[in-house]
Structure formats: structure tokens, C-alpha cells
PDB file of C-alpha atoms in Angstrom:
ATOM      1  CA  UNK A   1       0.000   0.000   0.000  1.00 34.00           C
ATOM      2  CA  UNK A   2       1.171   3.495  -0.772  1.00 39.00           C
ATOM      3  CA  UNK A   3      -0.507   6.788  -0.112  1.00 45.00           C
ATOM      4  CA  UNK A   4      -1.450   8.568  -3.259  1.00 63.00           C
ATOM      5  CA  UNK A   5      -3.556  11.456  -4.316  1.00 49.00           C
ATOM      6  CA  UNK A   6      -6.706  10.184  -5.860  1.00 41.00           C
ATOM      7  CA  UNK A   7      -9.570  11.971  -7.461  1.00 41.00           C
ATOM      8  CA  UNK A   8      -8.843  14.563 -10.115  1.00 37.00           C
ATOM      9  CA  UNK A   9      -6.280  17.184 -10.839  1.00 37.00           C
ATOM     10  CA  UNK A  10      -7.657  18.660 -14.007  1.00 37.00           C
ATOM     11  CA  UNK A  11      -7.563  22.124 -12.532  1.00 34.00           C
ATOM     12  CA  UNK A  12     -11.286  22.804 -12.372  1.00 34.00           C
ATOM     13  CA  UNK A  13     -12.721  23.923  -9.066  1.00 30.00           C
ATOM     14  CA  UNK A  14     -15.035  20.938  -8.770  1.00 34.00           C
ATOM     15  CA  UNK A  15     -12.301  18.524  -9.755  1.00 36.00           C
ATOM     16  CA  UNK A  16      -9.749  19.943  -7.343  1.00 33.00           C
ATOM     17  CA  UNK A  17     -12.161  19.654  -4.432  1.00 31.00           C
ATOM     18  CA  UNK A  18     -12.793  15.982  -5.202  1.00 36.00           C
ATOM     19  CA  UNK A  19      -9.122  15.055  -4.866  1.00 39.00           C
ATOM     20  CA  UNK A  20      -8.339  13.178  -1.704  1.00 41.00           C
ATOM     21  CA  UNK A  21      -5.625  11.043  -0.261  1.00 46.00           C
ATOM     22  CA  UNK A  22      -6.351   7.371  -0.095  1.00 58.00           C
ATOM     23  CA  UNK A  23      -4.428   4.176   0.382  1.00 74.00           C
ATOM     24  CA  UNK A  24      -3.580   2.560  -2.914  1.00 81.00           C
ATOM     25  CA  UNK A  25      -3.233  -1.173  -3.297  1.00 85.00           C
ATOM     26  CA  UNK A  26      -1.788  -2.354  -6.607  1.00 85.00           C
ATOM     27  CA  UNK A  27      -3.630  -5.674  -6.277  1.00 87.00           C
ATOM     28  CA  UNK A  28      -6.990  -4.174  -5.354  1.00 92.00           C
ATOM     29  CA  UNK A  29      -9.700  -5.328  -7.763  1.00 94.00           C
ATOM     30  CA  UNK A  30      -7.390  -7.836  -9.465  1.00 93.00           C
ATOM     31  CA  UNK A  31     -10.053 -10.565  -9.386  1.00 96.00           C
ATOM     32  CA  UNK A  32     -12.446  -8.209 -11.214  1.00 97.00           C
ATOM     33  CA  UNK A  33     -10.080  -7.277 -14.056  1.00 96.00           C
ATOM     34  CA  UNK A  34     -10.687  -8.418 -17.588  1.00 96.00           C
ATOM     35  CA  UNK A  35      -9.237 -11.682 -18.794  1.00 96.00           C
ATOM     36  CA  UNK A  36      -7.471  -9.679 -21.507  1.00 95.00           C
ATOM     37  CA  UNK A  37      -5.697  -7.507 -18.905  1.00 94.00           C
ATOM     38  CA  UNK A  38      -4.500 -10.511 -16.940  1.00 93.00           C
ATOM     39  CA  UNK A  39      -3.262 -12.291 -20.065  1.00 93.00           C
ATOM     40  CA  UNK A  40      -1.484  -9.234 -21.441  1.00 91.00           C
ATOM     41  CA  UNK A  41       0.103  -8.373 -18.096  1.00 88.00           C
ATOM     42  CA  UNK A  42       1.396 -11.906 -17.788  1.00 88.00           C
ATOM     43  CA  UNK A  43       3.141 -11.519 -21.148  1.00 89.00           C
ATOM     44  CA  UNK A  44       4.353  -7.903 -20.809  1.00 83.00           C
ATOM     45  CA  UNK A  45       4.914  -7.674 -17.070  1.00 75.00           C
ATOM     46  CA  UNK A  46       4.560  -4.835 -14.598  1.00 71.00           C
ATOM     47  CA  UNK A  47       7.129  -2.549 -16.231  1.00 67.00           C
ATOM     48  CA  UNK A  48       4.967  -2.225 -19.337  1.00 77.00           C
ATOM     49  CA  UNK A  49       1.546  -2.476 -17.704  1.00 84.00           C
ATOM     50  CA  UNK A  50       1.623  -0.832 -14.286  1.00 85.00           C
ATOM     51  CA  UNK A  51      -1.004  -1.085 -11.590  1.00 81.00           C
ATOM     52  CA  UNK A  52       0.467   1.763  -9.576  1.00 84.00           C
ATOM     53  CA  UNK A  53      -1.351   4.821  -8.326  1.00 90.00           C
ATOM     54  CA  UNK A  54      -2.932   6.638 -11.270  1.00 93.00           C
ATOM     55  CA  UNK A  55      -1.926  10.078  -9.997  1.00 91.00           C
ATOM     56  CA  UNK A  56       1.729   9.016 -10.148  1.00 91.00           C
ATOM     57  CA  UNK A  57       1.672   7.729 -13.738  1.00 91.00           C
ATOM     58  CA  UNK A  58       3.311  10.775 -15.331  1.00 93.00           C
ATOM     59  CA  UNK A  59       6.155  10.648 -12.821  1.00 93.00           C
ATOM     60  CA  UNK A  60       6.512   6.901 -13.392  1.00 91.00           C
ATOM     61  CA  UNK A  61       6.462   7.337 -17.184  1.00 92.00           C
ATOM     62  CA  UNK A  62       9.241   9.915 -16.978  1.00 93.00           C
ATOM     63  CA  UNK A  63      11.344   7.666 -14.750  1.00 92.00           C
ATOM     64  CA  UNK A  64      10.674   4.234 -16.276  1.00 90.00           C
ATOM     65  CA  UNK A  65      10.232   5.131 -19.942  1.00 90.00           C
ATOM     66  CA  UNK A  66      12.368   8.275 -20.126  1.00 93.00           C
ATOM     67  CA  UNK A  67       9.370  10.218 -21.418  1.00 94.00           C
ATOM     68  CA  UNK A  68      10.333  13.844 -22.008  1.00 94.00           C
ATOM     69  CA  UNK A  69       6.702  15.009 -22.186  1.00 93.00           C
ATOM     70  CA  UNK A  70       5.930  13.541 -18.762  1.00 94.00           C
ATOM     71  CA  UNK A  71       9.162  14.891 -17.315  1.00 95.00           C
ATOM     72  CA  UNK A  72       8.121  18.405 -18.468  1.00 94.00           C
ATOM     73  CA  UNK A  73       4.637  18.064 -16.953  1.00 93.00           C
ATOM     74  CA  UNK A  74       6.063  16.831 -13.648  1.00 94.00           C
ATOM     75  CA  UNK A  75       8.695  19.582 -13.588  1.00 95.00           C
ATOM     76  CA  UNK A  76       5.949  22.173 -14.176  1.00 95.00           C
ATOM     77  CA  UNK A  77       3.870  20.765 -11.311  1.00 93.00           C
ATOM     78  CA  UNK A  78       1.255  19.100 -13.525  1.00 90.00           C
ATOM     79  CA  UNK A  79       1.798  15.503 -12.456  1.00 86.00           C
ATOM     80  CA  UNK A  80      -1.767  14.543 -13.232  1.00 88.00           C
ATOM     81  CA  UNK A  81      -2.885  16.656 -16.148  1.00 90.00           C
ATOM     82  CA  UNK A  82      -3.667  14.965 -19.458  1.00 92.00           C
ATOM     83  CA  UNK A  83      -5.203  15.804 -22.812  1.00 92.00           C
ATOM     84  CA  UNK A  84      -8.876  16.827 -22.559  1.00 95.00           C
ATOM     85  CA  UNK A  85     -10.465  13.480 -23.496  1.00 95.00           C
ATOM     86  CA  UNK A  86      -8.224  11.438 -21.224  1.00 95.00           C
ATOM     87  CA  UNK A  87      -8.724  13.918 -18.405  1.00 95.00           C
ATOM     88  CA  UNK A  88     -12.494  13.675 -18.925  1.00 95.00           C
ATOM     89  CA  UNK A  89     -12.336   9.883 -18.484  1.00 96.00           C
ATOM     90  CA  UNK A  90     -10.210  10.201 -15.359  1.00 95.00           C
ATOM     91  CA  UNK A  91     -12.446  12.919 -13.899  1.00 94.00           C
ATOM     92  CA  UNK A  92     -15.577  10.872 -14.605  1.00 94.00           C
ATOM     93  CA  UNK A  93     -14.132   7.833 -12.818  1.00 94.00           C
ATOM     94  CA  UNK A  94     -13.322  10.005  -9.782  1.00 93.00           C
ATOM     95  CA  UNK A  95     -16.749  11.646  -9.664  1.00 92.00           C
ATOM     96  CA  UNK A  96     -19.174  10.843  -6.848  1.00 91.00           C
ATOM     97  CA  UNK A  97     -21.640   9.412  -9.389  1.00 87.00           C
ATOM     98  CA  UNK A  98     -19.111   6.815 -10.523  1.00 91.00           C
ATOM     99  CA  UNK A  99     -16.349   5.407  -8.312  1.00 92.00           C
ATOM    100  CA  UNK A 100     -15.579   8.474  -6.202  1.00 92.00           C
ATOM    101  CA  UNK A 101     -11.841   8.181  -6.816  1.00 92.00           C
ATOM    102  CA  UNK A 102      -9.302   6.662  -9.145  1.00 93.00           C
ATOM    103  CA  UNK A 103      -8.520   4.122  -6.439  1.00 93.00           C
ATOM    104  CA  UNK A 104     -12.224   3.222  -6.506  1.00 93.00           C
ATOM    105  CA  UNK A 105     -12.162   2.654 -10.274  1.00 95.00           C
ATOM    106  CA  UNK A 106      -9.004   0.552  -9.865  1.00 95.00           C
ATOM    107  CA  UNK A 107     -10.635  -1.450  -7.061  1.00 95.00           C
ATOM    108  CA  UNK A 108     -13.632  -2.060  -9.347  1.00 95.00           C
ATOM    109  CA  UNK A 109     -11.314  -3.715 -11.881  1.00 96.00           C
ATOM    110  CA  UNK A 110     -10.520  -0.884 -14.313  1.00 96.00           C
ATOM    111  CA  UNK A 111      -6.944  -0.804 -15.560  1.00 96.00           C
ATOM    112  CA  UNK A 112      -5.234   2.006 -17.449  1.00 95.00           C
ATOM    113  CA  UNK A 113      -1.942   2.408 -19.212  1.00 93.00           C
ATOM    114  CA  UNK A 114      -0.472   5.329 -21.112  1.00 92.00           C
ATOM    115  CA  UNK A 115       2.197   4.241 -23.564  1.00 90.00           C
ATOM    116  CA  UNK A 116       4.546   7.061 -24.529  1.00 92.00           C
ATOM    117  CA  UNK A 117       4.943   8.086 -28.142  1.00 90.00           C
ATOM    118  CA  UNK A 118       8.426   9.537 -27.756  1.00 86.00           C
ATOM    119  CA  UNK A 119       8.558  11.091 -31.236  1.00 87.00           C
ATOM    120  CA  UNK A 120       5.234  12.888 -30.835  1.00 86.00           C
ATOM    121  CA  UNK A 121       5.392  13.885 -27.174  1.00 85.00           C
ATOM    122  CA  UNK A 122       2.052  12.165 -26.666  1.00 90.00           C
ATOM    123  CA  UNK A 123       0.669   8.903 -25.294  1.00 93.00           C
ATOM    124  CA  UNK A 124      -1.519   6.052 -26.410  1.00 93.00           C
ATOM    125  CA  UNK A 125      -4.021   5.565 -23.609  1.00 95.00           C
ATOM    126  CA  UNK A 126      -5.202   2.002 -23.147  1.00 95.00           C
ATOM    127  CA  UNK A 127      -8.159   1.010 -20.983  1.00 97.00           C
ATOM    128  CA  UNK A 128      -9.204  -2.429 -19.778  1.00 96.00           C
ATOM    129  CA  UNK A 129     -12.672  -2.471 -18.224  1.00 96.00           C
ATOM    130  CA  UNK A 130     -13.608  -4.990 -15.558  1.00 96.00           C
ATOM    131  CA  UNK A 131     -14.586  -8.414 -16.902  1.00 97.00           C
ATOM    132  CA  UNK A 132     -18.225  -7.765 -15.988  1.00 94.00           C
ATOM    133  CA  UNK A 133     -18.279  -4.675 -18.240  1.00 94.00           C
ATOM    134  CA  UNK A 134     -16.604  -6.662 -21.013  1.00 95.00           C
ATOM    135  CA  UNK A 135     -19.271  -9.368 -20.819  1.00 94.00           C
ATOM    136  CA  UNK A 136     -22.268  -7.057 -20.452  1.00 91.00           C
ATOM    137  CA  UNK A 137     -21.446  -4.020 -22.589  1.00 91.00           C
ATOM    138  CA  UNK A 138     -18.891  -4.859 -25.270  1.00 93.00           C
ATOM    139  CA  UNK A 139     -19.358  -6.648 -28.550  1.00 92.00           C
ATOM    140  CA  UNK A 140     -17.515  -9.901 -29.097  1.00 94.00           C
ATOM    141  CA  UNK A 141     -15.147  -8.100 -31.494  1.00 94.00           C
ATOM    142  CA  UNK A 142     -14.383  -5.384 -28.919  1.00 93.00           C
ATOM    143  CA  UNK A 143     -13.799  -7.950 -26.208  1.00 93.00           C
ATOM    144  CA  UNK A 144     -11.296  -9.744 -28.424  1.00 93.00           C
ATOM    145  CA  UNK A 145      -9.438  -6.529 -29.252  1.00 94.00           C
ATOM    146  CA  UNK A 146      -8.933  -5.030 -25.799  1.00 96.00           C
ATOM    147  CA  UNK A 147      -7.667  -2.615 -24.661  1.00 96.00           C
ATOM    148  CA  UNK A 148     -10.159   0.108 -25.456  1.00 96.00           C
ATOM    149  CA  UNK A 149      -9.208   3.588 -26.548  1.00 96.00           C
ATOM    150  CA  UNK A 150     -10.162   6.711 -24.652  1.00 96.00           C
ATOM    151  CA  UNK A 151     -13.027   7.627 -27.015  1.00 96.00           C
ATOM    152  CA  UNK A 152     -14.718   4.265 -26.481  1.00 95.00           C
ATOM    153  CA  UNK A 153     -14.434   4.597 -22.703  1.00 96.00           C
ATOM    154  CA  UNK A 154     -15.937   8.080 -22.940  1.00 95.00           C
ATOM    155  CA  UNK A 155     -18.800   6.582 -24.942  1.00 93.00           C
ATOM    156  CA  UNK A 156     -19.398   3.971 -22.257  1.00 91.00           C
ATOM    157  CA  UNK A 157     -19.354   6.661 -19.574  1.00 91.00           C
ATOM    158  CA  UNK A 158     -21.722   8.938 -21.501  1.00 88.00           C
ATOM    159  CA  UNK A 159     -24.238   6.134 -21.802  1.00 81.00           C
ATOM    160  CA  UNK A 160     -24.211   6.192 -17.983  1.00 65.00           C
ATOM    161  CA  UNK A 161     -23.619   2.515 -17.615  1.00 60.00           C
ATOM    162  CA  UNK A 162     -23.500   1.608 -13.979  1.00 56.00           C
ATOM    163  CA  UNK A 163     -20.081   0.105 -13.865  1.00 55.00           C
TER     164      UNK A 163
END
């Protein structure tokens, strides 16, 4: 367990008030994760697919992957600020109407990875929903091609699925 800031850091007043400190457990929700996440993590390992505190991902990306973009954000004090669509997903997960925190989304089985695109200074965000969401809300083709992209997760959130 490590202490980590959870909630949102998008900079909006409502988002900044929802941030809280919580205890993070990397293994929390592991039994609820998708089969695709477990299989891919077994192949790639924890260096490529982290389970660590979501608010520390930029710092981790800078340190583990040598990501210049993340190093700049961290240096400028924006450890947990992402592009608008990704930030919208993260903020929605942390909202009281969803999981209440990023730790809550993690505990519910959601997994997230941001793979750096070193040449472009950007990231490919990958999302693995809990297995229950996979079985109830994704087509067979989507389930076979996990992870989901940010736009698809936004679509799931906008349809107000109770996951």
C-alpha cells in the first residue's frame, strides 16, 4: 500500500475539491479485471503495464520510460494533467456518481496504461474495463481486441452505464 492522491487534478474547481488522499493497493480489484488484462500483463509484465497509483503515472512514465513530455509536466507541477479526453475519463471515474476516486475505479477492476509516443510527445491511452463490463457491454469483437481507446471509454461513460 502506498498513499497517493486520488480523485482529479484537471484544474477545475469541482475537480480539485474531489481530490483526496487514499491508500492505494496495486492488487486491489485484481479478481475483477478483464481476462485480456490478466493475459497481457502476464506476457508484458509490470514494467509495461503498471497497476500503480494513477496520480503518479506521469512521474513513473518519466522515470521508467524516459518520457520527455511527462518529465516536463512533472517539472511544471502538472503531475496529473492529461489531454482533454483522457482527463475527462479520469475525472468521470473520480466523480461521486461513478467510483468516487481513481482508487475506486481501480478497485472495481478498471486498468489504465499510457504508452509514450516519444517522437510525438504524446501517449496512447489504453483502458481495460472490468470483466463484468466486457461481458455485459462490449461486442464480441471489442472484447477480443482489448484494450479500449479513450473515445470508447468516454462513450461507455456517456451512456451512464452503472459500472
